[in-house]
Short mmCIF file of C-alpha atoms in Angstrom, two decimals:
data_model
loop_
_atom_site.label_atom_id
_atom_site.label_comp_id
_atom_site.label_asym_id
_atom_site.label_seq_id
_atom_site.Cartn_x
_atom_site.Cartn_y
_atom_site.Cartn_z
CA UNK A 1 8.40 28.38 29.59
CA UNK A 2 6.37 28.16 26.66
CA UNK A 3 3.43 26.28 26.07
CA UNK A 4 5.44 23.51 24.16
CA UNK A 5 8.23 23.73 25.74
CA UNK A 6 5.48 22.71 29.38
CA UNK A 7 4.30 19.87 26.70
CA UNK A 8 7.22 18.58 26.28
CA UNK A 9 8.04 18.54 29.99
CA UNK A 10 5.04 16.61 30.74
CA UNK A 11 5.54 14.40 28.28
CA UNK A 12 9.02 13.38 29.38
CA UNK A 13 7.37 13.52 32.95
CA UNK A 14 4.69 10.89 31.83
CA UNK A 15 6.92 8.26 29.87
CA UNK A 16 10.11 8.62 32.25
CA UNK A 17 9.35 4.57 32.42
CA UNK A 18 9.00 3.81 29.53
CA UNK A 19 11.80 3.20 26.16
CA UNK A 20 11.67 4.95 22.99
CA UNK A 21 10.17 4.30 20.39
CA UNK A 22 6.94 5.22 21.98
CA UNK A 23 3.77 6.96 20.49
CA UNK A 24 1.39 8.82 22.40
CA UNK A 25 -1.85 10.78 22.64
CA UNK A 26 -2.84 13.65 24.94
CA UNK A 27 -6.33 13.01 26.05
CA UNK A 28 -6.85 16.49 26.77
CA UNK A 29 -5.75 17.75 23.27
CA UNK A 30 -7.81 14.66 22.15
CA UNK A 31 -11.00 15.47 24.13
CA UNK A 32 -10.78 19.10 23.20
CA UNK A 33 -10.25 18.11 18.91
CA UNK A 34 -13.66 16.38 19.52
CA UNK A 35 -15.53 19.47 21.00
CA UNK A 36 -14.67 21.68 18.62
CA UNK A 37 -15.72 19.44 15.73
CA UNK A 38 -19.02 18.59 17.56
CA UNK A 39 -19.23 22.46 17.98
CA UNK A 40 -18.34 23.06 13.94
CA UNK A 41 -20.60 20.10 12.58
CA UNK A 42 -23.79 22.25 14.47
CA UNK A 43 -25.70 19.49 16.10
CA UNK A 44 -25.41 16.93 13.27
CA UNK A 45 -23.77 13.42 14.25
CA UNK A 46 -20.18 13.04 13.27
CA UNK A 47 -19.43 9.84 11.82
CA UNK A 48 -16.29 8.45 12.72
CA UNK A 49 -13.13 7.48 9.82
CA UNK A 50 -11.26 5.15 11.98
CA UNK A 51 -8.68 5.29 9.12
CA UNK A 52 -7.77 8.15 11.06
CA UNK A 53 -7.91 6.53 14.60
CA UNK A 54 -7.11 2.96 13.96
CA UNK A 55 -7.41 1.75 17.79
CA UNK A 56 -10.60 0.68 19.40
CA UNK A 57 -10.26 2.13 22.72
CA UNK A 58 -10.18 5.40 21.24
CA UNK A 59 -13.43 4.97 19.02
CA UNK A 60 -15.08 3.47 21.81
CA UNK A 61 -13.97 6.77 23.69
CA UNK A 62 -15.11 9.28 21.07
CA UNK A 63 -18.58 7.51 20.15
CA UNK A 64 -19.33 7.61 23.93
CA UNK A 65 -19.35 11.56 23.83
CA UNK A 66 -22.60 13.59 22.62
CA UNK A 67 -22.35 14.67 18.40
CA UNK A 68 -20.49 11.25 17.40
CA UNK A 69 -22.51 8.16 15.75
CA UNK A 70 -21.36 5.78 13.82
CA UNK A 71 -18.24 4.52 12.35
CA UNK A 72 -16.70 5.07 8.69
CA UNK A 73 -14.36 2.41 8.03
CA UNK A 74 -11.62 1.23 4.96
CA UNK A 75 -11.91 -2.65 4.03
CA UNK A 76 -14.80 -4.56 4.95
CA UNK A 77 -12.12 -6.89 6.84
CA UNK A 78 -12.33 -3.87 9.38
CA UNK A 79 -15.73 -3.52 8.88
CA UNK A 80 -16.64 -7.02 10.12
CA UNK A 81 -14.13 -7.19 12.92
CA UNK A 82 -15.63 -3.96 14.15
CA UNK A 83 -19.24 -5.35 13.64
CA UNK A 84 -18.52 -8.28 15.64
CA UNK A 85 -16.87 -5.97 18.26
CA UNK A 86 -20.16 -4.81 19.00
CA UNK A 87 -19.93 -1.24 16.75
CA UNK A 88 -23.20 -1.49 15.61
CA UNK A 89 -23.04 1.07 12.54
CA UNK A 90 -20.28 0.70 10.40
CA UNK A 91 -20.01 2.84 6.61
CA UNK A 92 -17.25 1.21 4.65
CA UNK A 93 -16.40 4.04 2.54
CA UNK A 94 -14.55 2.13 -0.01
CA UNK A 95 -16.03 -0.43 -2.79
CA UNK A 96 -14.26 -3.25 -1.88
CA UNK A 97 -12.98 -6.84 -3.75
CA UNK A 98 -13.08 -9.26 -1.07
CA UNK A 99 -15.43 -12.30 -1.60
CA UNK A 100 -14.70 -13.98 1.04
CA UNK A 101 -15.70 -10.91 3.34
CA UNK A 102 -18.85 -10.51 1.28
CA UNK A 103 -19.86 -14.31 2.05
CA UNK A 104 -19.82 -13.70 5.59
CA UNK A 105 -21.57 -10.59 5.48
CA UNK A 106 -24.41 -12.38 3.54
CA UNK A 107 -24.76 -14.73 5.93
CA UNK A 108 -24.78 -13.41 8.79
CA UNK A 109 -27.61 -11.68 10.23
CA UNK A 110 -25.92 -9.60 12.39
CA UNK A 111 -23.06 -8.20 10.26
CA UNK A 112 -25.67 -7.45 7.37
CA UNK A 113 -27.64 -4.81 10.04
CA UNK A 114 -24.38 -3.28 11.33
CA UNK A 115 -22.41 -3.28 8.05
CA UNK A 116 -23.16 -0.71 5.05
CA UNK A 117 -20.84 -1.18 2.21
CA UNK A 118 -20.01 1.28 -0.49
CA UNK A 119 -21.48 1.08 -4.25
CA UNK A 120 -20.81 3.12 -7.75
CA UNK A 121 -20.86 0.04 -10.41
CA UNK A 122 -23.57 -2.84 -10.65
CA UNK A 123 -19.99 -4.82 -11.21
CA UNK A 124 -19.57 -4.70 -7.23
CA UNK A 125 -23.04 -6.24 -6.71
CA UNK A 126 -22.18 -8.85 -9.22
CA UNK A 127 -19.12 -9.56 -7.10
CA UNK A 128 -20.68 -9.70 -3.63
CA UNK A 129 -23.88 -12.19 -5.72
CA UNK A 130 -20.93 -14.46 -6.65
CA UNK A 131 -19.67 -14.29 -2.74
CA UNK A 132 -22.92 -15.03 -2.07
CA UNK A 133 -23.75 -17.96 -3.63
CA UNK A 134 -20.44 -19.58 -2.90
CA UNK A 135 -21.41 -19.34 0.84
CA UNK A 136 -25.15 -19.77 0.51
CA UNK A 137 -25.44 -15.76 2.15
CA UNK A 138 -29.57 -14.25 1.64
CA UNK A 139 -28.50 -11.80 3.62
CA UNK A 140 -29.92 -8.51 2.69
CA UNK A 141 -27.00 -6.03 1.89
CA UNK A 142 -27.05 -2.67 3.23
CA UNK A 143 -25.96 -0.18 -0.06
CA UNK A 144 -24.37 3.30 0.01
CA UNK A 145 -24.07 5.03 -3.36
CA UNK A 146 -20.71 7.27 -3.87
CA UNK A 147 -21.12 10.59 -5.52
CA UNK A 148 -18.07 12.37 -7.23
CA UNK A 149 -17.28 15.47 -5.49
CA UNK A 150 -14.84 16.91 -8.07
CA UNK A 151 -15.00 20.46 -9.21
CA UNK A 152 -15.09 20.25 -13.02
CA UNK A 153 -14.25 23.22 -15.19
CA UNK A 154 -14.13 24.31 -18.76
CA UNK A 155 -16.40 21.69 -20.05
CA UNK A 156 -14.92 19.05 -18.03
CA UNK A 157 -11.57 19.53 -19.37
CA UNK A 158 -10.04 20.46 -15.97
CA UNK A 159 -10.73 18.82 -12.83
CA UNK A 160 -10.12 19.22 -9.62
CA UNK A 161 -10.87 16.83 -6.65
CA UNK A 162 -9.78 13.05 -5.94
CA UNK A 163 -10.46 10.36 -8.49
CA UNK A 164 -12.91 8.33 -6.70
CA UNK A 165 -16.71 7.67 -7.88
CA UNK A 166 -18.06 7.37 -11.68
CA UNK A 167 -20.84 9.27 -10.68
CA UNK A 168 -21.13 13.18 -11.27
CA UNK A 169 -24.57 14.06 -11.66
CA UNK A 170 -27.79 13.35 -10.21
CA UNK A 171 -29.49 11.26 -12.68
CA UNK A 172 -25.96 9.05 -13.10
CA UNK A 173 -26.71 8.47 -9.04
CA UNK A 174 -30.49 8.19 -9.82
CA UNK A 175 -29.93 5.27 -12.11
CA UNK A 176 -27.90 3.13 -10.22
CA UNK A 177 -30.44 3.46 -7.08
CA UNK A 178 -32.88 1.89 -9.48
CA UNK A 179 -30.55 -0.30 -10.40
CA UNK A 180 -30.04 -1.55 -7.09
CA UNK A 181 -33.42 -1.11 -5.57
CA UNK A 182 -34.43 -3.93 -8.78
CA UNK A 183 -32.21 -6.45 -7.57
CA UNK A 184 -33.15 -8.73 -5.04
CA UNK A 185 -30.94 -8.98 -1.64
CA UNK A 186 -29.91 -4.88 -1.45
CA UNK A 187 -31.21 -1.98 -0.23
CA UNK A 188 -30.12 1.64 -0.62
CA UNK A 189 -30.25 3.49 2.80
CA UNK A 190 -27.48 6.16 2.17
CA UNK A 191 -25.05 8.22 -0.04
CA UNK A 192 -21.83 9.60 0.86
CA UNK A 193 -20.22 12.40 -1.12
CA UNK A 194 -16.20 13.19 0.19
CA UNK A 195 -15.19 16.67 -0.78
CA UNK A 196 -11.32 15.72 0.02
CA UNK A 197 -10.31 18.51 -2.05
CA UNK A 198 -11.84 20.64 0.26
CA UNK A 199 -11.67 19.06 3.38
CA UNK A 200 -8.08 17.87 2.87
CA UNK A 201 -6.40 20.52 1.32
CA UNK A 202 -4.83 23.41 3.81
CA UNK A 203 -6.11 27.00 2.52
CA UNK A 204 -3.11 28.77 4.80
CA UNK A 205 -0.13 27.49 3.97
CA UNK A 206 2.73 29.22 5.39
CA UNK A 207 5.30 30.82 3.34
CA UNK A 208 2.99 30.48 0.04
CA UNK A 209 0.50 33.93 0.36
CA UNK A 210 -0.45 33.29 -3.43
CA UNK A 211 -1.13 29.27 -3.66
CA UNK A 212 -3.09 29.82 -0.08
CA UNK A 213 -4.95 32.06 -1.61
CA UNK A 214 -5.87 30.25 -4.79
CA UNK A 215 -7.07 27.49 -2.74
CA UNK A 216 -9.10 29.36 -0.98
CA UNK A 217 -10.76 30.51 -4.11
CA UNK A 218 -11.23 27.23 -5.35
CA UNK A 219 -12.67 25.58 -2.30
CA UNK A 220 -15.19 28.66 -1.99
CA UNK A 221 -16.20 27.31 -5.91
CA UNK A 222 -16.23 24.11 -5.28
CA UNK A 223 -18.48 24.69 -2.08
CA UNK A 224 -21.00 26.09 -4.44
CA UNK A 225 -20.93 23.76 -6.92
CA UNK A 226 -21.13 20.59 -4.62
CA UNK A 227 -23.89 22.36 -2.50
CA UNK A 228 -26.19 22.68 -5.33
CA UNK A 229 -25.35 19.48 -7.24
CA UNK A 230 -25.66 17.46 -3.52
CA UNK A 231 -29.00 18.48 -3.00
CA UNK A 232 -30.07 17.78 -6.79
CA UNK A 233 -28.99 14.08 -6.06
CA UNK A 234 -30.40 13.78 -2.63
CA UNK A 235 -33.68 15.00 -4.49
CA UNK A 236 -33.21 12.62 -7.36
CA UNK A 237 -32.54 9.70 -5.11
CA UNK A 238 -35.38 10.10 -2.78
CA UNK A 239 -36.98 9.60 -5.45
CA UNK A 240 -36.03 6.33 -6.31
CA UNK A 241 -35.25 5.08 -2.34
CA UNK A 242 -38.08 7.30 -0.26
CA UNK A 243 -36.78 5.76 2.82
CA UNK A 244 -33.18 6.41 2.52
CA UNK A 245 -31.23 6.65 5.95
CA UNK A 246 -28.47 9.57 5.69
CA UNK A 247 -26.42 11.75 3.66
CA UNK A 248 -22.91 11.64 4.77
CA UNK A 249 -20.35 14.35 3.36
CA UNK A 250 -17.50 16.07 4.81
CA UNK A 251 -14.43 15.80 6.50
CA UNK A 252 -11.94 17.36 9.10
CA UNK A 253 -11.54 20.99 6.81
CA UNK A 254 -14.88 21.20 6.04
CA UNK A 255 -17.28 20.29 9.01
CA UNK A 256 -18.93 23.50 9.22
CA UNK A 257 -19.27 24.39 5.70
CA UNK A 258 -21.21 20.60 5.36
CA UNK A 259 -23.10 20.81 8.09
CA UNK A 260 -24.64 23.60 7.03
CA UNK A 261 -26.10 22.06 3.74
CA UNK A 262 -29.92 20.91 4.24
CA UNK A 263 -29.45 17.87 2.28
CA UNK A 264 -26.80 16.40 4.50
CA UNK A 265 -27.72 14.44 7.44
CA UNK A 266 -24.13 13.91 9.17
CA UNK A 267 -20.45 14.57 8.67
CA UNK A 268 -17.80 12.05 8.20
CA UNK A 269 -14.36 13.33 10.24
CA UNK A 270 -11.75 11.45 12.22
CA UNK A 271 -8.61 13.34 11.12
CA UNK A 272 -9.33 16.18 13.39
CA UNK A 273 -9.21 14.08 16.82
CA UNK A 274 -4.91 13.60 16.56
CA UNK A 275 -4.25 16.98 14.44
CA UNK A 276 -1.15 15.66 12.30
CA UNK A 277 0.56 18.58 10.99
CA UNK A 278 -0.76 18.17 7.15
CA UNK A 279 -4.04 19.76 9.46
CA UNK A 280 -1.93 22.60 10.68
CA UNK A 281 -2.91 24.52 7.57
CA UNK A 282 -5.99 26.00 7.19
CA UNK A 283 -8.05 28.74 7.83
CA UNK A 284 -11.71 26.88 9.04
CA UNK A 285 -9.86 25.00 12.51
CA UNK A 286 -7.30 25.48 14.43
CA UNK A 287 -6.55 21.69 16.38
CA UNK A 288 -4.29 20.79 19.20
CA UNK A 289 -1.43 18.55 18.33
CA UNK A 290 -2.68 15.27 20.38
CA UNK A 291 -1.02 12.39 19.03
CA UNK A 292 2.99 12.27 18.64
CA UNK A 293 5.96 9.54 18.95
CA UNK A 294 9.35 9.97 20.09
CA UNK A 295 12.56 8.38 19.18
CA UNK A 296 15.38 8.15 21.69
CA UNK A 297 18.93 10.01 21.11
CA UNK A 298 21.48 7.64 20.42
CA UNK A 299 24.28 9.71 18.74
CA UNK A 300 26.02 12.89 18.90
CA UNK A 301 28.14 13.15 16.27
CA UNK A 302 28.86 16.75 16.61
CA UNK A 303 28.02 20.12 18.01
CA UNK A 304 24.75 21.38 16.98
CA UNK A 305 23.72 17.22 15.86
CA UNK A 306 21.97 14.67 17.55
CA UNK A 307 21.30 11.31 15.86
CA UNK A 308 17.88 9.56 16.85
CA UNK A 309 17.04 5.80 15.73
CA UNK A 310 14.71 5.27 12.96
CA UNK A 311 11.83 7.79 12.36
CA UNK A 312 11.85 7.83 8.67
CA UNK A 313 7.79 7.21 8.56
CA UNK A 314 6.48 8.89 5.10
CA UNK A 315 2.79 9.30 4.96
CA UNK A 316 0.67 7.94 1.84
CA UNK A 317 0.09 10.76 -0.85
CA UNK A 318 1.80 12.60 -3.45
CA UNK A 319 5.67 12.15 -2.26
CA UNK A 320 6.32 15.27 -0.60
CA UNK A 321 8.41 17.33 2.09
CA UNK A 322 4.86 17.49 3.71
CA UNK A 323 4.44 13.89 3.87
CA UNK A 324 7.24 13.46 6.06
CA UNK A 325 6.93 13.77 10.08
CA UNK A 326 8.26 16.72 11.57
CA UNK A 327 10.81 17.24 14.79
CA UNK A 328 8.49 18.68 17.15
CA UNK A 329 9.99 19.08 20.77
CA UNK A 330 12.31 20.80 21.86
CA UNK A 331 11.17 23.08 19.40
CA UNK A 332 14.17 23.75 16.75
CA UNK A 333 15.82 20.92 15.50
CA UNK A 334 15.31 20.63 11.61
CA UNK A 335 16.96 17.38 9.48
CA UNK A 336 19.87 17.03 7.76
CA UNK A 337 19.02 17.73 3.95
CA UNK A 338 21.39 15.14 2.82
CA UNK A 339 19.36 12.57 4.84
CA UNK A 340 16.12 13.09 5.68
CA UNK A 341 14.07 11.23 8.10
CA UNK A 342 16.21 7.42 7.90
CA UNK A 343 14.83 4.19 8.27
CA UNK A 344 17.05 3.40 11.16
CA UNK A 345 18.64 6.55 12.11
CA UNK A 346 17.83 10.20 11.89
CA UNK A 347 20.19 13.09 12.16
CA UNK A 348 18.88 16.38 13.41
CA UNK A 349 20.31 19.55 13.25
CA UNK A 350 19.59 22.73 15.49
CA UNK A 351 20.71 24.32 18.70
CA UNK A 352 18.34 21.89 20.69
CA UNK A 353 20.86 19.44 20.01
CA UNK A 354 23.66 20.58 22.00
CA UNK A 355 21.40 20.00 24.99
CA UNK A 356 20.07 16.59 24.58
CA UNK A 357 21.43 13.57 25.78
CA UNK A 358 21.60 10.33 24.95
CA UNK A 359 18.63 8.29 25.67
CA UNK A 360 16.60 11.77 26.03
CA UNK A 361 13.49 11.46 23.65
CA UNK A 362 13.02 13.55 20.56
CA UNK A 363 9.08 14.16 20.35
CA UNK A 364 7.86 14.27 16.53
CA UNK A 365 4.18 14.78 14.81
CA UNK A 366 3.15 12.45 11.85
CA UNK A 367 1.43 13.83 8.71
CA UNK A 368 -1.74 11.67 8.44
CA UNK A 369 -3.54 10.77 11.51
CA UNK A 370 -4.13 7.32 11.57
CA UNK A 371 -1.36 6.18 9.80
CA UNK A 372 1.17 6.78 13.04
CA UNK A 373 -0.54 3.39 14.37
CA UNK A 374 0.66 0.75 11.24
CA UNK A 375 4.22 1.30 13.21
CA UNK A 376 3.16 1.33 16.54
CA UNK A 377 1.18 -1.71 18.61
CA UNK A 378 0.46 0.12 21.51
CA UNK A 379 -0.69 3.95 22.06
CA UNK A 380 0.12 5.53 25.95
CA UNK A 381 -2.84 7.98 26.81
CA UNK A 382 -1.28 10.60 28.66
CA UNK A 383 -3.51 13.01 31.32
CA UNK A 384 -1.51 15.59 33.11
CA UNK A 385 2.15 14.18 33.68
CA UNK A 386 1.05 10.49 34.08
CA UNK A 387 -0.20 7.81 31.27
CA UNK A 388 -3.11 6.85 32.76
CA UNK A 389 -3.58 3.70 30.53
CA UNK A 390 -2.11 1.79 27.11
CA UNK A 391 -4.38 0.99 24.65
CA UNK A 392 -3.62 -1.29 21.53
CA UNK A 393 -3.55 -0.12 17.86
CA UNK A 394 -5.32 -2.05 15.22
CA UNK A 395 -1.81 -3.77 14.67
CA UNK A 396 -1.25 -4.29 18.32
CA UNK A 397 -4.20 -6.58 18.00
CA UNK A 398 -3.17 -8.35 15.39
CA UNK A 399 -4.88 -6.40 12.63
CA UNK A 400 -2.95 -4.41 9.49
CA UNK A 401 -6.13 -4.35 6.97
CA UNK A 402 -4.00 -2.57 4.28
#
């Protein structure tokens, strides 16, 4: 028996009692994703993206073992609820629009030590002054300044990297940390820097020897680049904020190549913990596969063809075959061409077929991590052959933030 073929017996073992749909994640796999990126990030804290986990339980389980501190999160929404959860350092890595989040933050004392929220415009700190007078908020807000990671060539006619901050260089970063530190109610105490292009891009793809290896060159470029211009803007900040707190930069593909930069104090990762299969790519990692849902057999309309309900979950992205979940036990089944992944049913082709029944479960793997939990309320943690406990998702409590 092979290795996933055992998985996949243990799985069936472990949710015998339970109806498909059903998502789950191996606490083993899980545990042993988080060693190896303590191991890779070299003794410096891993911050956690809960876009990437999106249930408490398992952030709570995570920050409890040695290397992980602190929490990065998506909409300040999240970032309160998980402040008044008792998560007492939360990085909202996204500038964010919502006034009526910023007036609580102001005014409460609590939320405005556990919440940092994400800066590259003076236009957000006019927005969260306008929150703040409407509620009457003298909180002090907690500032992190974004720096554009993007790899820009031939005179900035190319570029390469996601389209996120304004600011490239180090005086560009420099000025708005005076900007800030001049107005009352803030206080720079960080800066993040997300090389996604690197840390989110797969160097091995299979089947594609010649793009694999152009990424590969590019990230080793970019690596350069971003090393040299990271520490010119930690320098140049310092300068402005003496005191600041941390340097956050990284992600899943890159943990080991960040960590070992001097000017960066701790690595941002949460991808690596569930290994989707857009992280089955690259050359840095190798994960185990830890979260996964299965959909139940409910047709066979044919030798060699199974039909399963629903399962047609694309990820966020560039539309792509690679956004798209993948059949993943029993190994071989493939989908129709003509169909896809549906949004109610799902044929699926292969030899496998011929021995499934119906009601038997068809185990699959998600692209992005986190995003497995907006269709699922309720994630079964599986140890051995036997879920040893169910755990809400952030929509199981209530809780879709985007």
């Amino acid at each position: 028996m092979t290795a996933r073929a055992a998985d996949r017996a243990r799985y069936d073992r472990a949710t015998a009692h339970l109806d498909a749909p059903v998502a789950i994640v191996d606490l083993e796999a899980f545990d042993a994703n988080a060693d190896d990126l303590r191991r890779r990030a070299g003794g410096k804290p891993i911050r956690v993206a809960s876009k990437s986990v999106r249930c408490r339980a398992l952030l709570e389980r995570v920050l409890a073992r040695d290397g992980f501190a602190g929490v990065m999160s998506f909409t300040l929404a999240e970032s309160l609820w998980l402040a008044r959860s008792g998560f007492e350092d939360v990085l909202l890595a996204y500038p964010s629009a919502d006034r009526s989040g910023y007036a609580e933050l102001t005014a409460d004392p609590k939320l405005a030590a556990a919440v940092t929220v994400m800066v590259d415009d003076t236009a957000q700190l006019d927005l969260v002054d306008a929150a703040r007078e409407g509620g009457g908020g003298r909180e002090v807000v907690r500032v992190c300044l974004e720096l554009d990671t993007s790899l820009r060539l031939l005179g900035g006619r190319v570029r390469v990297g996601a389209r996120r901050s304004p600011l490239h260089s180090p005086a560009e970063v420099a000025d708005l940390a005076r900007a800030v530190a001049r107005r009352p109610g803030f206080e720079v105490v960080g800066i993040m820097a997300y090389e996604g292009h690197v840390a989110g891009v797969g160097d091995a793809v299979a089947g594609r020897p010649f793009r694999s290896r152009a990424v590969r060159l590019m990230q080793a470029a970019a690596r350069r680049e971003l090393a040299e211009r990271r520490a010119a803007v930690v320098r140049a900040v310092r300068a402005v904020v003496p005191g600041l707190e941390f340097v956050n930069g990284g992600g899943t593909g890159s943990v080991q190549h960040t960590a070992a930069e001097d000017a960066v104090t701790e690595i941002a990762a949460g991808s690596g913990l569930y290994v989707p299969r857009l992280f089955d790519n690259y050359t840095s990692f190798s994960g185990r596969p830890a979260a996964l849902f299965a959909q139940p057999v409910v047709r066979r309309p044919g030798v060699g063809v199974v039909t399963v309900l629903g399962g047609g979950y694309p990820a966020s992205g560039a539309a792509g075959a690679d956004r798209l979940p993948v059949p993943y036990l029993p190994e071989g089944l493939r989908y129709d061409p003509q169909e896809g992944p549906g949004e109610v049913q799902t044929p699926l082709l292969g030899s496998p077929a011929d021995d499934l029944l119906i009601g038997d479960k068809v185990w699959f793997r998600h692209a992005k991590a986190g995003e497995l939990c907006e269709r699922f309320d309720a994630l079964h943690l599986v140890e051995g052959d036997a879920v040893t406990a169910t755990v809400p998702t952030y929509r199981g409590e209530g809780h879709t933030f985007l």
